[in-house]
Coordinates of C-alpha atoms in Angstrom, one line a residue:
Chain A
M1 CA -21.2 19.9 25.3
T2 CA -19.6 21.3 28.5
I3 CA -19.6 24.5 29.4
S4 CA -15.8 24.9 29.0
S5 CA -15.4 24.0 25.8
K6 CA -18.1 25.9 24.9
V7 CA -16.2 28.9 26.1
L8 CA -13.1 27.9 24.7
K9 CA -15.4 27.2 21.0
T10 CA -15.9 31.1 21.4
E11 CA -13.0 32.5 22.0
K12 CA -10.9 30.2 19.1
E13 CA -12.6 27.6 17.6
E14 CA -9.5 26.0 16.6
D15 CA -8.7 25.1 19.8
V16 CA -11.9 22.7 20.2
S17 CA -10.5 19.1 20.9
L18 CA -11.3 15.5 19.7
L19 CA -12.2 14.8 23.2
D20 CA -15.0 17.3 23.7
L21 CA -16.9 15.8 21.3
P22 CA -20.0 14.1 22.5
E23 CA -19.7 10.7 24.4
L24 CA -21.6 9.2 21.3
A25 CA -20.1 11.0 18.6
L26 CA -17.0 9.5 19.5
E27 CA -18.0 5.9 20.5
C28 CA -19.2 5.9 16.8
I29 CA -15.6 7.0 15.4
L30 CA -14.0 4.7 17.5
Q31 CA -16.4 2.0 16.2
R32 CA -15.6 2.7 13.0
L33 CA -11.4 2.0 13.1
S34 CA -9.6 -1.3 11.9
P35 CA -7.0 -3.1 14.4
S36 CA -4.6 -1.4 13.3
G37 CA -6.4 2.4 13.6
L38 CA -7.5 1.3 17.5
C39 CA -3.6 0.6 17.8
S40 CA -2.8 3.9 16.7
M41 CA -5.3 5.9 18.4
A42 CA -4.4 4.0 22.1
R43 CA -0.8 6.2 21.6
V44 CA -2.2 9.4 21.0
C45 CA -3.2 9.8 25.0
T46 CA -4.1 7.9 28.3
S47 CA -7.7 9.1 27.4
L48 CA -8.1 7.3 24.0
R49 CA -5.7 4.1 25.4
D50 CA -8.3 3.4 27.9
R51 CA -11.2 3.7 25.0
C52 CA -9.7 1.8 22.5
R53 CA -8.7 -1.1 24.4
S54 CA -12.4 -2.0 25.4
D55 CA -13.1 -5.4 24.8
H56 CA -16.7 -4.3 23.4
L57 CA -14.6 -2.3 20.3
W58 CA -12.7 -5.2 19.7
E59 CA -14.9 -8.2 19.8
K60 CA -16.2 -7.3 16.0
H61 CA -13.0 -7.2 14.9
M62 CA -12.0 -10.6 16.5
K63 CA -15.3 -12.1 15.5
Q64 CA -15.1 -10.9 11.5
K65 CA -11.6 -11.7 11.0
W66 CA -11.6 -15.2 13.6
G67 CA -14.8 -16.2 14.0
R68 CA -14.5 -19.0 11.4
V69 CA -11.0 -20.6 13.0
I70 CA -11.0 -20.0 16.2
G71 CA -12.9 -23.1 18.0
P72 CA -13.3 -23.7 22.2
A73 CA -9.5 -25.3 22.0
A74 CA -8.2 -22.2 20.2
Y75 CA -9.5 -20.6 23.0
R76 CA -8.2 -22.7 26.0
E77 CA -5.2 -22.2 24.2
W78 CA -5.1 -18.7 24.5
Q79 CA -6.2 -18.8 28.5
W80 CA -3.6 -21.2 29.0
H81 CA -0.9 -18.7 27.1
I82 CA -1.7 -15.6 29.3
A83 CA -1.8 -18.2 32.6
S84 CA 1.9 -19.1 31.7
R85 CA 3.1 -15.4 30.7
K86 CA 1.6 -14.4 34.2
R87 CA 3.4 -16.7 36.0
P88 CA 5.9 -15.0 36.9
S89 CA 4.9 -12.1 38.1
L90 CA 2.7 -14.0 40.8
L91 CA 6.0 -15.6 41.6
K92 CA 6.5 -11.9 43.1
K93 CA 3.2 -11.3 44.6
S94 CA 1.6 -13.1 47.8
N95 CA -0.9 -16.2 46.2
K96 CA -3.6 -14.6 47.3
R97 CA -3.7 -12.0 45.1
G98 CA -2.5 -14.2 42.3
L99 CA -5.6 -15.5 42.2
S100 CA -7.8 -12.9 42.1
R101 CA -5.7 -12.0 39.3
S102 CA -5.9 -14.7 37.3
L103 CA -10.1 -14.6 37.8
F104 CA -10.1 -11.3 36.7
S105 CA -8.4 -12.1 33.5
V106 CA -11.1 -14.5 32.3
C107 CA -13.8 -12.1 33.3
P108 CA -12.4 -8.4 32.7
L109 CA -14.4 -6.0 35.2
S110 CA -13.9 -2.3 34.5
W111 CA -13.5 -1.4 38.5
I112 CA -10.9 -3.2 39.0
R113 CA -8.6 -1.1 35.9
P114 CA -7.5 1.5 38.5
K115 CA -6.1 -1.1 41.0
L116 CA -4.4 -3.0 38.3
E117 CA -2.4 0.0 36.8
S118 CA -1.3 1.7 39.7
S119 CA 0.6 -1.4 40.1
G120 CA 2.6 -0.7 36.9
E121 CA 3.2 -4.2 35.4
P122 CA 3.1 -4.5 31.9
S123 CA 1.4 -8.0 31.9
C124 CA -1.3 -6.4 33.9
S125 CA -2.6 -4.7 31.2
L126 CA -4.0 -8.2 29.7
S127 CA -6.5 -7.8 31.8
V128 CA -8.0 -5.2 30.8
D129 CA -7.7 -5.3 27.0
Y130 CA -8.3 -8.9 26.9
I131 CA -10.2 -9.0 23.6
K132 CA -7.0 -6.9 22.1
A133 CA -4.5 -8.7 23.4
W134 CA -5.9 -12.3 22.2
Y135 CA -6.4 -10.4 18.8
L136 CA -2.7 -9.5 18.6
S137 CA -1.3 -12.4 19.7
L138 CA -3.0 -14.0 16.7
E139 CA -2.3 -11.8 14.5
S140 CA 1.3 -11.5 15.3
G141 CA 1.7 -15.3 15.1
K142 CA 3.1 -15.1 18.9
L143 CA -0.2 -17.3 19.5
W144 CA -0.2 -21.2 18.3
F145 CA -3.9 -22.3 17.7
P146 CA -5.1 -25.4 17.4
A147 CA -7.2 -26.0 14.0
Q148 CA -7.9 -28.1 11.1
V149 CA -6.5 -28.1 8.1
Y150 CA -7.9 -29.3 5.0
N151 CA -5.4 -31.6 3.0
R152 CA -3.8 -30.0 -0.4
E153 CA -5.9 -32.0 -2.5
N154 CA -8.8 -29.8 -1.0
G155 CA -11.4 -29.5 -3.6
H156 CA -10.9 -32.6 -5.7
L157 CA -13.5 -35.2 -5.4
G158 CA -12.5 -38.1 -2.9
F159 CA -10.9 -35.7 -1.0
V160 CA -13.3 -32.7 -0.4
M161 CA -13.2 -32.8 3.2
S162 CA -10.0 -34.5 3.8
C163 CA -7.7 -32.5 7.0
Y164 CA -5.8 -33.0 9.8
D165 CA -4.9 -31.9 12.9
A166 CA -2.2 -29.2 13.6
L167 CA -1.5 -25.8 15.6
L168 CA -1.7 -22.9 13.5
S169 CA 0.7 -19.5 13.6
Y170 CA -0.7 -16.4 11.3
D171 CA 1.7 -14.9 9.2
S172 CA 0.0 -11.3 8.6
C173 CA 3.1 -10.1 5.6
T174 CA 1.8 -12.9 3.4
D175 CA -2.1 -13.5 5.3
T176 CA -1.2 -16.9 5.2
F177 CA -0.7 -19.6 8.1
R178 CA 2.1 -22.2 9.4
A179 CA 0.8 -25.5 10.6
R180 CA 2.9 -27.9 12.8
Y181 CA 1.8 -31.4 13.0
S182 CA 3.4 -34.6 13.9
S183 CA 3.4 -36.6 11.4
Q184 CA 4.7 -40.9 10.8
G185 CA 6.2 -39.5 14.6
R186 CA 8.2 -36.3 13.0
Q187 CA 7.2 -32.5 13.6
T188 CA 6.5 -31.4 10.4
I189 CA 5.7 -27.9 9.1
E190 CA 3.6 -26.7 6.7
E191 CA 4.3 -23.3 5.4
N192 CA 1.9 -21.0 2.9
I193 CA -1.5 -22.5 3.8
P194 CA -4.5 -20.1 2.6
W195 CA -7.6 -19.0 5.0
H196 CA -9.7 -21.1 3.2
R197 CA -8.4 -24.3 4.1
L198 CA -8.5 -24.2 7.6
R199 CA -11.7 -24.3 9.7
A200 CA -12.3 -24.7 13.7
P201 CA -12.5 -28.2 14.5
P202 CA -16.2 -29.5 14.6
I203 CA -16.0 -31.1 17.7
D204 CA -14.5 -30.1 20.7
V205 CA -12.1 -32.9 21.8
L206 CA -8.3 -33.2 21.4
P207 CA -7.0 -35.2 18.3
H208 CA -5.9 -37.9 20.6
V209 CA -9.2 -38.4 22.5
L210 CA -11.8 -40.5 21.0
H211 CA -14.9 -39.3 21.0
V212 CA -17.9 -41.2 21.3
S213 CA -20.4 -39.7 19.3
D214 CA -24.2 -39.8 21.5
C215 CA -26.0 -39.1 18.3
L216 CA -25.2 -43.1 16.4
N217 CA -29.3 -43.9 17.9
D218 CA -30.4 -40.7 15.8
L219 CA -29.1 -41.1 12.8
R220 CA -31.9 -41.5 10.0
P221 CA -31.7 -42.4 6.3
G222 CA -31.0 -39.0 4.4
D223 CA -28.6 -38.0 7.4
H224 CA -25.1 -36.0 6.6
I225 CA -22.6 -37.5 8.8
E226 CA -18.9 -36.4 8.8
I227 CA -16.6 -39.5 9.6
Q228 CA -12.9 -38.7 11.1
W229 CA -10.6 -41.6 11.8
R230 CA -6.8 -41.7 13.4
N231 CA -4.6 -43.6 12.8
N232 CA -2.4 -43.9 16.0
I233 CA -3.0 -42.1 19.3
E234 CA 0.6 -41.5 19.8
L235 CA 0.8 -39.5 17.0
P236 CA -2.3 -36.9 17.7
Y237 CA -1.9 -34.7 14.8
G238 CA -1.6 -37.1 12.4
A239 CA -5.3 -37.3 12.0
S240 CA -7.4 -36.9 9.1
S241 CA -11.1 -36.5 8.6
N242 CA -13.5 -37.4 5.5
H243 CA -16.8 -36.0 4.7
H244 CA -17.8 -38.7 2.2
S245 CA -19.7 -37.9 -1.7
I246 CA -18.7 -41.7 -1.3
P247 CA -22.1 -44.3 1.0
G248 CA -21.5 -43.8 4.5
V249 CA -21.4 -47.2 4.7
H250 CA -17.7 -47.6 2.8
C251 CA -16.3 -45.0 5.1
I252 CA -17.8 -46.9 8.3
W253 CA -16.2 -50.4 6.7
L254 CA -12.8 -48.7 6.4
V255 CA -13.0 -47.7 10.0
L256 CA -14.0 -50.9 11.2
K257 CA -11.8 -52.7 9.0
S258 CA -8.5 -51.3 10.9
F259 CA -10.8 -51.5 13.7
C260 CA -8.1 -51.5 16.6
I261 CA -6.5 -48.3 15.9
C262 CA -9.4 -46.1 14.5
Y263 CA -11.8 -44.0 16.2
L264 CA -14.7 -43.2 14.4
I265 CA -16.7 -39.4 15.0
I266 CA -20.0 -39.1 13.6
V267 CA -21.6 -35.4 13.4
P268 CA -24.7 -34.7 11.6
T269 CA -24.5 -31.9 9.3
S270 CA -26.9 -29.8 7.9
S271 CA -24.8 -27.8 5.4
S272 CA -23.9 -29.9 2.7
T273 CA -26.3 -30.3 -0.3
E274 CA -25.8 -33.9 -0.8
Q275 CA -28.1 -36.6 -0.1
I276 CA -26.3 -39.8 1.5
H277 CA -28.0 -42.6 2.5
V278 CA -26.9 -44.3 5.6
T279 CA -27.2 -47.7 6.2
L280 CA -26.3 -49.2 9.4
C281 CA -26.3 -52.6 10.5
Chain B
M1 CA -53.3 25.6 6.6
A2 CA -50.1 26.4 4.5
F3 CA -48.9 28.9 7.2
T4 CA -48.0 25.6 9.3
K5 CA -45.7 24.1 7.2
K6 CA -43.2 26.9 7.7
V7 CA -40.9 26.5 11.2
T8 CA -38.8 29.5 12.3
L9 CA -35.7 28.9 13.8
K10 CA -33.3 30.8 16.5
S11 CA -29.5 30.4 16.1
S12 CA -27.5 30.7 19.4
D13 CA -26.5 33.9 17.7
G14 CA -30.0 35.1 17.2
E15 CA -30.1 34.7 13.3
L16 CA -33.6 33.5 12.2
F17 CA -34.2 30.2 9.5
I18 CA -37.5 29.9 8.2
I19 CA -38.0 26.7 6.5
D20 CA -40.0 23.9 5.8
R21 CA -41.6 22.1 8.4
A22 CA -40.5 19.1 6.7
V23 CA -37.1 19.9 7.0
A24 CA -37.5 20.5 10.4
L25 CA -38.6 17.5 11.4
Q26 CA -35.6 15.9 10.5
S27 CA -34.3 16.8 13.4
R28 CA -35.8 14.4 16.3
T29 CA -35.3 17.3 18.8
I30 CA -36.9 20.1 17.1
Q31 CA -39.9 17.4 16.2
Y32 CA -40.5 16.9 19.7
V33 CA -40.4 20.5 20.6
L34 CA -43.2 20.8 17.2
E35 CA -45.4 17.9 18.4
D36 CA -44.9 18.8 22.4
T37 CA -45.9 22.9 21.4
N38 CA -47.2 22.7 18.0
P39 CA -46.1 26.6 17.8
V40 CA -47.8 27.8 14.8
D41 CA -45.6 30.8 13.6
A42 CA -43.3 30.3 16.9
I43 CA -39.5 30.9 16.9
I44 CA -38.0 27.8 17.9
P45 CA -34.6 28.1 19.6
V46 CA -31.7 26.2 19.2
P47 CA -29.5 27.9 22.2
A48 CA -26.3 25.4 21.2
V49 CA -25.9 26.2 17.7
D50 CA -24.6 29.4 16.0
A51 CA -25.7 30.3 12.3
R52 CA -23.1 29.6 10.5
T53 CA -23.4 26.0 11.6
L54 CA -27.0 25.6 11.5
S55 CA -27.0 26.9 8.1
K56 CA -24.7 24.1 6.9
V57 CA -26.4 21.7 9.4
L58 CA -30.2 23.2 7.1
E59 CA -28.7 22.4 3.9
Y60 CA -27.8 18.9 4.9
C61 CA -31.5 18.1 5.8
K62 CA -33.1 20.0 2.6
K63 CA -30.9 18.2 0.2
H64 CA -32.0 14.6 2.4
L65 CA -35.1 15.9 2.1
I66 CA -35.8 17.2 -1.5
D67 CA -33.6 14.1 -3.1
L68 CA -34.9 11.3 -2.0
N69 CA -35.4 9.8 -5.5
T70 CA -31.9 10.9 -6.6
D71 CA -29.8 7.7 -6.7
F72 CA -27.5 6.4 -4.4
E73 CA -24.3 6.9 -6.0
D74 CA -25.5 11.1 -6.6
Y75 CA -26.1 11.0 -3.3
S76 CA -22.8 10.2 -1.9
K77 CA -20.6 12.4 -4.0
W78 CA -23.0 14.9 -2.5
D79 CA -22.6 13.7 0.9
K80 CA -18.6 13.3 0.3
D81 CA -18.7 17.0 -0.7
F82 CA -20.5 18.1 2.3
V83 CA -17.9 17.0 4.5
D84 CA -14.8 17.9 2.9
A85 CA -14.9 20.7 5.6
E86 CA -11.8 21.9 7.9
V87 CA -11.8 19.8 11.5
W88 CA -13.0 22.5 13.3
M89 CA -16.0 22.6 11.1
L90 CA -16.5 19.1 11.5
Y91 CA -16.5 19.2 15.6
D92 CA -19.0 21.7 15.2
L93 CA -21.5 19.9 12.5
I94 CA -21.2 16.7 14.6
M95 CA -21.8 19.0 17.7
A96 CA -24.9 20.3 16.2
A97 CA -25.9 17.1 14.8
D98 CA -25.8 15.6 18.3
Y99 CA -28.3 18.0 19.7
L100 CA -31.0 18.4 17.0
H101 CA -30.1 14.6 17.1
I102 CA -30.1 13.9 13.3
P103 CA -28.9 10.4 13.3
P104 CA -27.7 9.8 9.4
L105 CA -25.6 13.1 9.6
I106 CA -23.6 12.0 12.7
D107 CA -23.1 9.1 10.8
L108 CA -21.7 10.6 7.8
I109 CA -19.5 12.8 9.8
C110 CA -18.0 10.0 12.3
D111 CA -17.3 8.4 9.0
K112 CA -15.6 11.3 7.5
I113 CA -13.6 11.6 11.0
A114 CA -12.9 8.1 11.0
S115 CA -11.5 7.9 7.6
M116 CA -9.2 11.0 8.5
F117 CA -7.1 8.9 10.9
K118 CA -6.4 5.8 8.6
G119 CA -2.9 5.7 8.1
Q120 CA -1.7 8.7 10.6
T121 CA 0.8 8.5 12.9
P122 CA -0.2 9.1 16.9
D123 CA 1.9 12.1 16.5
K124 CA 0.5 13.5 13.6
I125 CA -3.2 12.4 14.8
R126 CA -2.7 14.7 18.0
E127 CA -1.7 17.3 15.5
I128 CA -4.9 17.2 13.2
F129 CA -7.4 16.4 16.1
N130 CA -5.9 18.7 18.4
I131 CA -5.1 16.2 21.0
D132 CA -2.6 16.8 24.1
N133 CA -0.1 13.8 24.3
D134 CA 0.0 13.0 28.4
F135 CA 1.9 10.0 28.5
S136 CA 4.8 10.0 30.8
K137 CA 8.1 9.4 29.5
E138 CA 8.2 5.7 31.1
E139 CA 4.8 5.2 29.1
E140 CA 6.4 6.0 25.6
E141 CA 9.3 4.4 25.7
D142 CA 7.3 1.4 26.3
F143 CA 5.6 1.9 23.5
K144 CA 8.9 2.0 21.6
K145 CA 9.8 -1.4 23.1
K146 CA 6.7 -2.9 22.0
S147 CA 6.4 -1.3 18.4
G148 CA 8.7 -3.8 17.2
W149 CA 5.7 -6.0 15.3
A150 CA 2.9 -4.2 13.1
F151 CA 0.3 -4.3 11.2
K152 CA 0.6 -4.7 7.9

């Protein structure tokens, strides 16, 4: 407690402000706020604004809400998104300063804050509230991020893990997603996709890039594998994947049958309780 | 050695509180004082906390010591009533709990204060928690422009 706040307190208790609370207590309170609560608090005064945009407060919310569906590809999409938003301001500045800024945006450092604020450009705030900005761009649906969507037959035997690659945008009003993907050469949109039909791609490769599995030689009887096949390199979002409840040999045969246009991805999985015996010949 | 089980605390405004040692030990600050000096019948000054706040803090410490066997629901009901207080009282309590180092009490009051923010506008938050608006007109305008999208 500071001396001034003590004096204030004895004179008139009602005059004590939230900002006079001990650092630890104020921090504890902010940690308990929801994302919308943090946003409201950030508009109360400059001191709370600075506190409420700190990355460590937002990391928890980011993991909690988005952790399951956000993979490395979605992260790159976000980096690209902020880089493209910064471009206009870079044109106005010297190249040297522009470079240092884009570096800071990747690794936010508290000591550059005063410098960025003094320049008074709205885009600069992205550098100091990196995770907050990322969270809000996902929450608002402005950011279309890559992920995989389980097909509508999700849950039916034989389609348990069948899914397609798409770009996703969140709709906070309905708590569902829109998916944008290319099917038979046409841009297609699926709406109202619930959370449980989404997952981050298990392997960090683009949908149209061939992934050469490096663990084929290590496969043993009893291993669980996931096979994804893609039917056309020009239709990157027309891919599907299948976690077989059918023997692995059968799936591999499917891939080999249409050898020229299919790719094979094998992912060892440990979560499934199914006993799948893989025989490779 | 029954007399060692009592401890006397002196508030900032000079009031004395004679309490069980076990109750006082819930404050880590007092625990350290007792461990360091082991004052038998001595008075431990608590210069940062006034009598009204200290009695409330001790009420919490007594309850949480005696009712260790009470089931969770009863406990949370009591806690809820305990923090159903004016904002300035919560401020006093949290500062006392911080000074006396009683983590569960800090948690309890933080929960309460955080819940008071729920669904409030920035204006209302300033009013309830006595905070000055120090944003410039330009910054306020900027907020209005950006408020096109909000959480559901």
